[in-house]
Short mmCIF file of N, CA, C and O in Angstrom, two decimals:
data_model
loop_
_atom_site.label_atom_id
_atom_site.label_comp_id
_atom_site.label_asym_id
_atom_site.label_seq_id
_atom_site.Cartn_x
_atom_site.Cartn_y
_atom_site.Cartn_z
N UNK Y 1 70.58 -28.37 -41.23
CA UNK Y 1 69.80 -29.44 -41.78
C UNK Y 1 68.31 -29.09 -41.77
O UNK Y 1 67.59 -29.47 -42.69
N UNK Y 2 67.87 -28.38 -40.74
CA UNK Y 2 66.46 -28.01 -40.65
C UNK Y 2 66.05 -27.11 -41.81
O UNK Y 2 64.89 -27.11 -42.23
N UNK Y 3 67.01 -26.37 -42.36
CA UNK Y 3 66.68 -25.48 -43.48
C UNK Y 3 66.92 -26.16 -44.83
O UNK Y 3 66.94 -25.49 -45.86
N UNK Y 4 67.10 -27.48 -44.82
CA UNK Y 4 67.22 -28.21 -46.07
C UNK Y 4 68.62 -28.53 -46.52
O UNK Y 4 68.83 -29.07 -47.60
N UNK Y 5 69.63 -28.20 -45.71
CA UNK Y 5 71.01 -28.45 -46.09
C UNK Y 5 71.41 -29.89 -45.75
O UNK Y 5 72.09 -30.15 -44.76
N UNK Y 6 70.95 -30.80 -46.56
CA UNK Y 6 71.30 -32.21 -46.40
C UNK Y 6 71.96 -32.67 -47.69
O UNK Y 6 71.81 -32.04 -48.74
N UNK Y 7 72.69 -33.76 -47.62
CA UNK Y 7 73.37 -34.26 -48.81
C UNK Y 7 72.56 -35.29 -49.56
O UNK Y 7 72.70 -35.42 -50.77
N UNK Y 8 71.71 -36.03 -48.86
CA UNK Y 8 70.90 -37.04 -49.54
C UNK Y 8 69.69 -37.39 -48.70
O UNK Y 8 69.80 -37.58 -47.50
N UNK Y 9 68.54 -37.45 -49.35
CA UNK Y 9 67.33 -37.98 -48.73
C UNK Y 9 67.28 -39.44 -49.12
O UNK Y 9 67.12 -39.78 -50.29
N UNK Y 10 67.44 -40.33 -48.15
CA UNK Y 10 67.54 -41.75 -48.42
C UNK Y 10 66.20 -42.47 -48.30
O UNK Y 10 66.14 -43.69 -48.39
N UNK Y 11 65.13 -41.72 -48.11
CA UNK Y 11 63.80 -42.30 -48.02
C UNK Y 11 63.45 -42.78 -46.63
O UNK Y 11 64.33 -43.05 -45.81
N UNK Y 12 62.17 -42.87 -46.35
CA UNK Y 12 61.71 -43.37 -45.06
C UNK Y 12 62.07 -42.49 -43.89
O UNK Y 12 62.16 -42.97 -42.76
N UNK Y 13 62.29 -41.21 -44.12
CA UNK Y 13 62.66 -40.30 -43.04
C UNK Y 13 64.14 -40.32 -42.71
O UNK Y 13 64.56 -39.76 -41.70
N UNK Y 14 64.95 -40.93 -43.56
CA UNK Y 14 66.39 -41.04 -43.33
C UNK Y 14 67.13 -40.08 -44.26
O UNK Y 14 66.89 -40.07 -45.46
N UNK Y 15 68.03 -39.28 -43.68
CA UNK Y 15 68.84 -38.35 -44.47
C UNK Y 15 70.31 -38.53 -44.13
O UNK Y 15 70.66 -38.99 -43.04
N UNK Y 16 71.16 -38.16 -45.09
CA UNK Y 16 72.61 -38.22 -44.88
C UNK Y 16 73.17 -36.81 -44.96
O UNK Y 16 72.77 -36.02 -45.82
N UNK Y 17 74.10 -36.52 -44.07
CA UNK Y 17 74.75 -35.21 -44.05
C UNK Y 17 76.25 -35.40 -43.88
O UNK Y 17 76.70 -36.14 -43.00
N UNK Y 18 77.01 -34.76 -44.75
CA UNK Y 18 78.47 -34.74 -44.60
C UNK Y 18 78.82 -33.74 -43.53
O UNK Y 18 78.22 -32.67 -43.44
N UNK Y 19 79.81 -34.09 -42.72
CA UNK Y 19 80.26 -33.17 -41.68
C UNK Y 19 81.77 -33.01 -41.75
O UNK Y 19 82.48 -33.94 -42.12
N UNK Y 20 82.22 -31.83 -41.45
CA UNK Y 20 83.65 -31.56 -41.40
C UNK Y 20 84.12 -31.77 -39.97
O UNK Y 20 83.50 -31.30 -39.02
N UNK Y 21 85.20 -32.51 -39.83
CA UNK Y 21 85.76 -32.76 -38.51
C UNK Y 21 87.02 -31.92 -38.36
O UNK Y 21 87.93 -32.01 -39.18
N UNK Y 22 87.07 -31.11 -37.33
CA UNK Y 22 88.16 -30.17 -37.12
C UNK Y 22 89.52 -30.87 -37.13
O UNK Y 22 89.71 -31.91 -36.51
N UNK Y 23 90.45 -30.30 -37.89
CA UNK Y 23 91.81 -30.78 -37.93
C UNK Y 23 92.03 -32.08 -38.68
O UNK Y 23 93.10 -32.66 -38.62
N UNK Y 24 91.04 -32.56 -39.41
CA UNK Y 24 91.18 -33.84 -40.08
C UNK Y 24 91.25 -33.72 -41.59
O UNK Y 24 91.36 -34.73 -42.28
N UNK Y 25 91.15 -32.53 -42.13
CA UNK Y 25 91.27 -32.35 -43.57
C UNK Y 25 90.08 -32.89 -44.34
O UNK Y 25 89.14 -33.44 -43.77
N UNK Y 26 90.14 -32.74 -45.66
CA UNK Y 26 89.03 -33.14 -46.52
C UNK Y 26 88.74 -34.64 -46.43
O UNK Y 26 87.60 -35.08 -46.39
N UNK Y 27 89.77 -35.46 -46.40
CA UNK Y 27 89.59 -36.91 -46.36
C UNK Y 27 89.19 -37.41 -44.97
O UNK Y 27 88.76 -38.54 -44.81
N UNK Y 28 89.33 -36.57 -43.98
CA UNK Y 28 89.03 -36.97 -42.61
C UNK Y 28 87.63 -36.59 -42.16
O UNK Y 28 87.32 -36.66 -40.98
N UNK Y 29 86.79 -36.16 -43.08
CA UNK Y 29 85.42 -35.78 -42.75
C UNK Y 29 84.58 -36.98 -42.37
O UNK Y 29 85.02 -38.12 -42.42
N UNK Y 30 83.35 -36.71 -42.00
CA UNK Y 30 82.46 -37.78 -41.58
C UNK Y 30 81.12 -37.71 -42.28
O UNK Y 30 80.83 -36.77 -43.03
N UNK Y 31 80.33 -38.73 -42.04
CA UNK Y 31 78.96 -38.81 -42.55
C UNK Y 31 78.06 -39.13 -41.37
O UNK Y 31 78.42 -39.93 -40.50
N UNK Y 32 76.90 -38.52 -41.34
CA UNK Y 32 75.91 -38.85 -40.33
C UNK Y 32 74.62 -39.26 -41.02
O UNK Y 32 74.27 -38.72 -42.08
N UNK Y 33 73.95 -40.21 -40.43
CA UNK Y 33 72.63 -40.63 -40.90
C UNK Y 33 71.65 -40.30 -39.79
O UNK Y 33 71.84 -40.69 -38.63
N UNK Y 34 70.61 -39.55 -40.15
CA UNK Y 34 69.68 -38.99 -39.19
C UNK Y 34 68.25 -39.32 -39.62
O UNK Y 34 67.91 -39.18 -40.79
N UNK Y 35 67.44 -39.75 -38.66
CA UNK Y 35 66.00 -39.92 -38.90
C UNK Y 35 65.35 -38.58 -38.59
O UNK Y 35 65.61 -38.00 -37.54
N UNK Y 36 64.52 -38.10 -39.49
CA UNK Y 36 63.90 -36.79 -39.26
C UNK Y 36 62.59 -36.63 -40.01
O UNK Y 36 62.39 -37.20 -41.08
N UNK Y 37 61.73 -35.80 -39.42
CA UNK Y 37 60.54 -35.35 -40.12
C UNK Y 37 60.80 -33.98 -40.76
O UNK Y 37 59.91 -33.38 -41.32
N UNK Y 38 62.04 -33.51 -40.66
CA UNK Y 38 62.53 -32.23 -41.18
C UNK Y 38 61.84 -31.03 -40.55
O UNK Y 38 61.87 -29.94 -41.08
N UNK Y 39 61.21 -31.23 -39.41
CA UNK Y 39 60.56 -30.14 -38.70
C UNK Y 39 61.08 -30.08 -37.26
O UNK Y 39 61.89 -29.22 -36.94
N UNK Y 40 60.65 -31.01 -36.43
CA UNK Y 40 61.03 -30.94 -35.02
C UNK Y 40 61.57 -32.24 -34.46
O UNK Y 40 61.99 -32.27 -33.31
N UNK Y 41 61.60 -33.29 -35.23
CA UNK Y 41 62.13 -34.56 -34.75
C UNK Y 41 63.42 -34.90 -35.48
O UNK Y 41 63.43 -35.01 -36.71
N UNK Y 42 64.48 -35.09 -34.71
CA UNK Y 42 65.80 -35.39 -35.25
C UNK Y 42 66.45 -36.47 -34.39
O UNK Y 42 66.65 -36.27 -33.20
N UNK Y 43 66.76 -37.61 -35.00
CA UNK Y 43 67.36 -38.72 -34.29
C UNK Y 43 68.67 -39.09 -34.97
O UNK Y 43 68.67 -39.53 -36.13
N UNK Y 44 69.78 -38.91 -34.27
CA UNK Y 44 71.07 -39.35 -34.79
C UNK Y 44 71.08 -40.87 -34.73
O UNK Y 44 70.91 -41.46 -33.67
N UNK Y 45 71.29 -41.53 -35.88
CA UNK Y 45 71.29 -42.98 -35.93
C UNK Y 45 72.67 -43.58 -36.09
O UNK Y 45 73.00 -44.59 -35.47
N UNK Y 46 73.49 -42.96 -36.95
CA UNK Y 46 74.76 -43.59 -37.27
C UNK Y 46 75.72 -42.54 -37.81
O UNK Y 46 75.30 -41.62 -38.51
N UNK Y 47 76.98 -42.67 -37.47
CA UNK Y 47 78.00 -41.79 -38.01
C UNK Y 47 79.26 -42.57 -38.30
O UNK Y 47 79.54 -43.58 -37.64
N UNK Y 48 79.99 -42.13 -39.31
CA UNK Y 48 81.24 -42.82 -39.64
C UNK Y 48 82.18 -41.86 -40.35
O UNK Y 48 81.76 -40.90 -40.98
N UNK Y 49 83.45 -42.12 -40.18
CA UNK Y 49 84.48 -41.33 -40.83
C UNK Y 49 84.60 -41.72 -42.30
O UNK Y 49 84.51 -42.90 -42.64
N UNK Y 50 84.80 -40.73 -43.14
CA UNK Y 50 84.97 -40.98 -44.57
C UNK Y 50 86.16 -41.90 -44.83
O UNK Y 50 86.16 -42.69 -45.76
N UNK Y 51 87.16 -41.81 -43.96
CA UNK Y 51 88.35 -42.65 -44.12
C UNK Y 51 88.13 -44.07 -43.57
O UNK Y 51 88.95 -44.94 -43.78
N UNK Y 52 87.03 -44.30 -42.87
CA UNK Y 52 86.74 -45.61 -42.29
C UNK Y 52 85.94 -46.51 -43.23
O UNK Y 52 86.12 -47.72 -43.24
N UNK Y 53 85.03 -45.91 -43.97
CA UNK Y 53 84.20 -46.66 -44.91
C UNK Y 53 83.61 -45.69 -45.92
O UNK Y 53 83.47 -44.51 -45.65
N UNK Y 54 83.23 -46.20 -47.07
CA UNK Y 54 82.71 -45.32 -48.12
C UNK Y 54 81.23 -45.04 -47.95
O UNK Y 54 80.76 -43.96 -48.29
N UNK Y 55 80.47 -46.00 -47.43
CA UNK Y 55 79.03 -45.82 -47.27
C UNK Y 55 78.49 -46.97 -46.44
O UNK Y 55 79.23 -47.84 -46.00
N UNK Y 56 77.18 -47.00 -46.27
CA UNK Y 56 76.53 -48.13 -45.60
C UNK Y 56 76.10 -49.14 -46.65
O UNK Y 56 75.87 -48.79 -47.81
N UNK Y 57 76.00 -50.38 -46.25
CA UNK Y 57 75.56 -51.44 -47.17
C UNK Y 57 74.06 -51.33 -47.41
O UNK Y 57 73.35 -50.63 -46.68
N UNK Y 58 73.57 -52.02 -48.41
CA UNK Y 58 72.13 -51.99 -48.70
C UNK Y 58 71.34 -52.59 -47.54
O UNK Y 58 70.25 -52.10 -47.22
N UNK Y 59 71.87 -53.63 -46.87
CA UNK Y 59 71.19 -54.20 -45.71
C UNK Y 59 71.15 -53.21 -44.55
O UNK Y 59 70.12 -53.07 -43.87
N UNK Y 60 72.26 -52.52 -44.32
CA UNK Y 60 72.30 -51.50 -43.27
C UNK Y 60 71.33 -50.37 -43.57
O UNK Y 60 70.62 -49.89 -42.69
N UNK Y 61 71.29 -49.95 -44.83
CA UNK Y 61 70.40 -48.87 -45.24
C UNK Y 61 68.95 -49.25 -44.99
O UNK Y 61 68.17 -48.45 -44.45
N UNK Y 62 68.56 -50.46 -45.33
CA UNK Y 62 67.19 -50.91 -45.11
C UNK Y 62 66.87 -50.95 -43.62
O UNK Y 62 65.79 -50.51 -43.20
N UNK Y 63 67.78 -51.45 -42.80
CA UNK Y 63 67.57 -51.50 -41.35
C UNK Y 63 67.45 -50.09 -40.77
O UNK Y 63 66.61 -49.83 -39.90
N UNK Y 64 68.28 -49.16 -41.25
CA UNK Y 64 68.22 -47.78 -40.77
C UNK Y 64 66.92 -47.10 -41.19
O UNK Y 64 66.34 -46.32 -40.42
N UNK Y 65 66.42 -47.38 -42.38
CA UNK Y 65 65.12 -46.84 -42.81
C UNK Y 65 64.00 -47.35 -41.90
O UNK Y 65 63.10 -46.60 -41.52
N UNK Y 66 64.05 -48.64 -41.59
CA UNK Y 66 63.03 -49.21 -40.70
C UNK Y 66 63.09 -48.58 -39.32
O UNK Y 66 62.06 -48.26 -38.72
N UNK Y 67 64.30 -48.37 -38.81
CA UNK Y 67 64.47 -47.73 -37.51
C UNK Y 67 63.95 -46.29 -37.55
O UNK Y 67 63.26 -45.84 -36.63
N UNK Y 68 64.25 -45.58 -38.63
CA UNK Y 68 63.78 -44.20 -38.78
C UNK Y 68 62.25 -44.15 -38.77
O UNK Y 68 61.65 -43.33 -38.07
N UNK Y 69 61.63 -45.03 -39.52
CA UNK Y 69 60.16 -45.08 -39.57
C UNK Y 69 59.59 -45.35 -38.19
O UNK Y 69 58.63 -44.70 -37.77
N UNK Y 70 60.19 -46.29 -37.47
CA UNK Y 70 59.72 -46.62 -36.12
C UNK Y 70 59.86 -45.43 -35.18
O UNK Y 70 58.91 -45.07 -34.48
N UNK Y 71 61.01 -44.80 -35.15
CA UNK Y 71 61.23 -43.67 -34.25
C UNK Y 71 60.31 -42.50 -34.55
O UNK Y 71 59.76 -41.87 -33.64
N UNK Y 72 60.12 -42.21 -35.82
CA UNK Y 72 59.29 -41.07 -36.20
C UNK Y 72 57.81 -41.31 -35.94
O UNK Y 72 57.03 -40.35 -35.83
N UNK Y 73 57.41 -42.56 -35.81
CA UNK Y 73 56.01 -42.89 -35.54
C UNK Y 73 55.69 -42.88 -34.04
O UNK Y 73 54.52 -42.88 -33.65
N UNK Y 74 56.69 -42.84 -33.19
CA UNK Y 74 56.47 -42.90 -31.75
C UNK Y 74 55.87 -41.61 -31.21
O UNK Y 74 56.18 -40.52 -31.67
N UNK Y 75 55.05 -41.76 -30.19
CA UNK Y 75 54.47 -40.60 -29.51
C UNK Y 75 55.51 -40.03 -28.55
O UNK Y 75 56.51 -40.68 -28.22
N UNK Y 76 55.24 -38.83 -28.07
CA UNK Y 76 56.14 -38.20 -27.09
C UNK Y 76 56.25 -39.06 -25.83
O UNK Y 76 57.34 -39.21 -25.28
N UNK Y 77 55.15 -39.66 -25.41
CA UNK Y 77 55.17 -40.53 -24.23
C UNK Y 77 56.05 -41.74 -24.47
O UNK Y 77 56.85 -42.13 -23.61
N UNK Y 78 55.94 -42.35 -25.64
CA UNK Y 78 56.77 -43.51 -25.97
C UNK Y 78 58.25 -43.13 -26.00
O UNK Y 78 59.10 -43.90 -25.55
N UNK Y 79 58.57 -41.96 -26.53
CA UNK Y 79 59.95 -41.51 -26.55
C UNK Y 79 60.47 -41.25 -25.15
O UNK Y 79 61.60 -41.62 -24.81
N UNK Y 80 59.65 -40.62 -24.30
CA UNK Y 80 60.04 -40.38 -22.91
C UNK Y 80 60.33 -41.70 -22.20
O UNK Y 80 61.30 -41.81 -21.46
N UNK Y 81 59.48 -42.70 -22.43
CA UNK Y 81 59.68 -44.01 -21.80
C UNK Y 81 60.97 -44.67 -22.31
O UNK Y 81 61.70 -45.28 -21.53
N UNK Y 82 61.24 -44.55 -23.61
CA UNK Y 82 62.46 -45.13 -24.17
C UNK Y 82 63.71 -44.47 -23.60
O UNK Y 82 64.71 -45.14 -23.35
N UNK Y 83 63.66 -43.17 -23.37
CA UNK Y 83 64.79 -42.47 -22.74
C UNK Y 83 64.92 -42.91 -21.29
O UNK Y 83 66.02 -43.20 -20.81
N UNK Y 84 63.80 -43.00 -20.60
CA UNK Y 84 63.83 -43.38 -19.18
C UNK Y 84 64.38 -44.79 -18.97
O UNK Y 84 65.11 -45.04 -18.01
N UNK Y 85 64.06 -45.71 -19.88
CA UNK Y 85 64.55 -47.09 -19.70
C UNK Y 85 65.89 -47.35 -20.38
O UNK Y 85 66.41 -48.46 -20.36
N UNK Y 86 66.47 -46.30 -20.99
CA UNK Y 86 67.80 -46.42 -21.58
C UNK Y 86 67.84 -46.92 -23.01
O UNK Y 86 68.92 -47.08 -23.57
N UNK Y 87 66.69 -47.18 -23.62
CA UNK Y 87 66.66 -47.64 -25.01
C UNK Y 87 67.10 -46.53 -25.97
O UNK Y 87 67.67 -46.81 -27.03
N UNK Y 88 66.83 -45.28 -25.61
CA UNK Y 88 67.28 -44.11 -26.38
C UNK Y 88 68.04 -43.19 -25.44
O UNK Y 88 67.75 -43.13 -24.25
N UNK Y 89 68.97 -42.46 -26.01
CA UNK Y 89 69.70 -41.47 -25.24
C UNK Y 89 69.42 -40.10 -25.84
O UNK Y 89 69.60 -39.89 -27.04
N UNK Y 90 68.97 -39.19 -25.01
CA UNK Y 90 68.72 -37.84 -25.46
C UNK Y 90 70.04 -37.08 -25.48
O UNK Y 90 70.71 -36.98 -24.45
N UNK Y 91 70.40 -36.58 -26.65
CA UNK Y 91 71.67 -35.87 -26.79
C UNK Y 91 71.51 -34.40 -26.46
O UNK Y 91 72.28 -33.82 -25.73
N UNK Y 92 70.47 -33.79 -27.00
CA UNK Y 92 70.27 -32.36 -26.80
C UNK Y 92 68.81 -32.04 -27.00
O UNK Y 92 68.17 -32.55 -27.91
N UNK Y 93 68.31 -31.20 -26.16
CA UNK Y 93 66.95 -30.71 -26.35
C UNK Y 93 66.98 -29.22 -26.05
O UNK Y 93 66.98 -28.80 -24.91
N UNK Y 94 67.00 -28.43 -27.12
CA UNK Y 94 67.07 -26.99 -26.97
C UNK Y 94 65.70 -26.38 -26.77
O UNK Y 94 64.68 -27.03 -26.91
N UNK Y 95 65.68 -25.11 -26.42
CA UNK Y 95 64.42 -24.41 -26.21
C UNK Y 95 63.58 -24.37 -27.47
O UNK Y 95 62.37 -24.30 -27.40
N UNK Y 96 64.22 -24.42 -28.66
CA UNK Y 96 63.46 -24.38 -29.91
C UNK Y 96 62.52 -25.57 -30.02
O UNK Y 96 61.45 -25.45 -30.57
N UNK Y 97 62.87 -26.72 -29.48
CA UNK Y 97 61.99 -27.89 -29.54
C UNK Y 97 60.72 -27.64 -28.74
O UNK Y 97 59.64 -28.05 -29.13
N UNK Y 98 60.86 -26.92 -27.65
CA UNK Y 98 59.70 -26.64 -26.81
C UNK Y 98 58.74 -25.68 -27.49
O UNK Y 98 57.54 -25.79 -27.32
N UNK Y 99 59.25 -24.75 -28.27
CA UNK Y 99 58.36 -23.79 -28.90
C UNK Y 99 57.71 -24.35 -30.17
O UNK Y 99 56.63 -23.96 -30.51
N UNK Y 100 58.39 -25.28 -30.84
CA UNK Y 100 57.82 -25.85 -32.06
C UNK Y 100 56.76 -26.88 -31.76
O UNK Y 100 55.73 -26.92 -32.39
N UNK Y 101 57.01 -27.76 -30.82
CA UNK Y 101 56.06 -28.80 -30.47
C UNK Y 101 56.41 -29.29 -29.08
O UNK Y 101 57.28 -30.13 -28.89
N UNK Y 102 55.74 -28.80 -28.04
CA UNK Y 102 56.14 -29.05 -26.67
C UNK Y 102 56.18 -30.52 -26.25
O UNK Y 102 56.96 -30.89 -25.41
N UNK Y 103 55.38 -31.38 -26.83
CA UNK Y 103 55.32 -32.77 -26.39
C UNK Y 103 56.19 -33.70 -27.22
O UNK Y 103 56.11 -34.91 -27.07
N UNK Y 104 57.00 -33.19 -28.11
CA UNK Y 104 57.77 -34.04 -29.02
C UNK Y 104 59.24 -33.97 -28.69
O UNK Y 104 59.80 -32.89 -28.57
N UNK Y 105 59.86 -35.13 -28.59
CA UNK Y 105 61.29 -35.21 -28.38
C UNK Y 105 61.98 -34.96 -29.70
O UNK Y 105 61.54 -35.43 -30.74
N UNK Y 106 63.08 -34.26 -29.67
CA UNK Y 106 63.92 -34.08 -30.84
C UNK Y 106 65.35 -34.32 -30.47
O UNK Y 106 65.78 -33.95 -29.39
N UNK Y 107 66.09 -34.98 -31.32
CA UNK Y 107 67.50 -35.16 -31.10
C UNK Y 107 67.87 -36.33 -30.22
O UNK Y 107 68.94 -36.38 -29.67
N UNK Y 108 67.00 -37.30 -30.05
CA UNK Y 108 67.36 -38.47 -29.26
C UNK Y 108 68.10 -39.46 -30.10
O UNK Y 108 67.91 -39.57 -31.26
#
């Protein structure tokens, strides 16, 4: 995704990516919606199976765009505080995040 391999730019820092789920075949794939600046900040917001629903509603899309804008505007300190108080969960923080921008959370 960092190299531009996304399926749709939904605006407001929100992108959609199709994902293949092992052993589930073509119809069993999934979709992920991620807030990103396409550089060093990546926030997983929502995921769903292709067999569960076709897409998000327009109301959901608008709410996800607003959430993406909010998350991408936060400072590193604000993100650290949100992780500490449980409002955000950090999934992964690789060494690459430290070399690109040491004070910025990615992947929460």
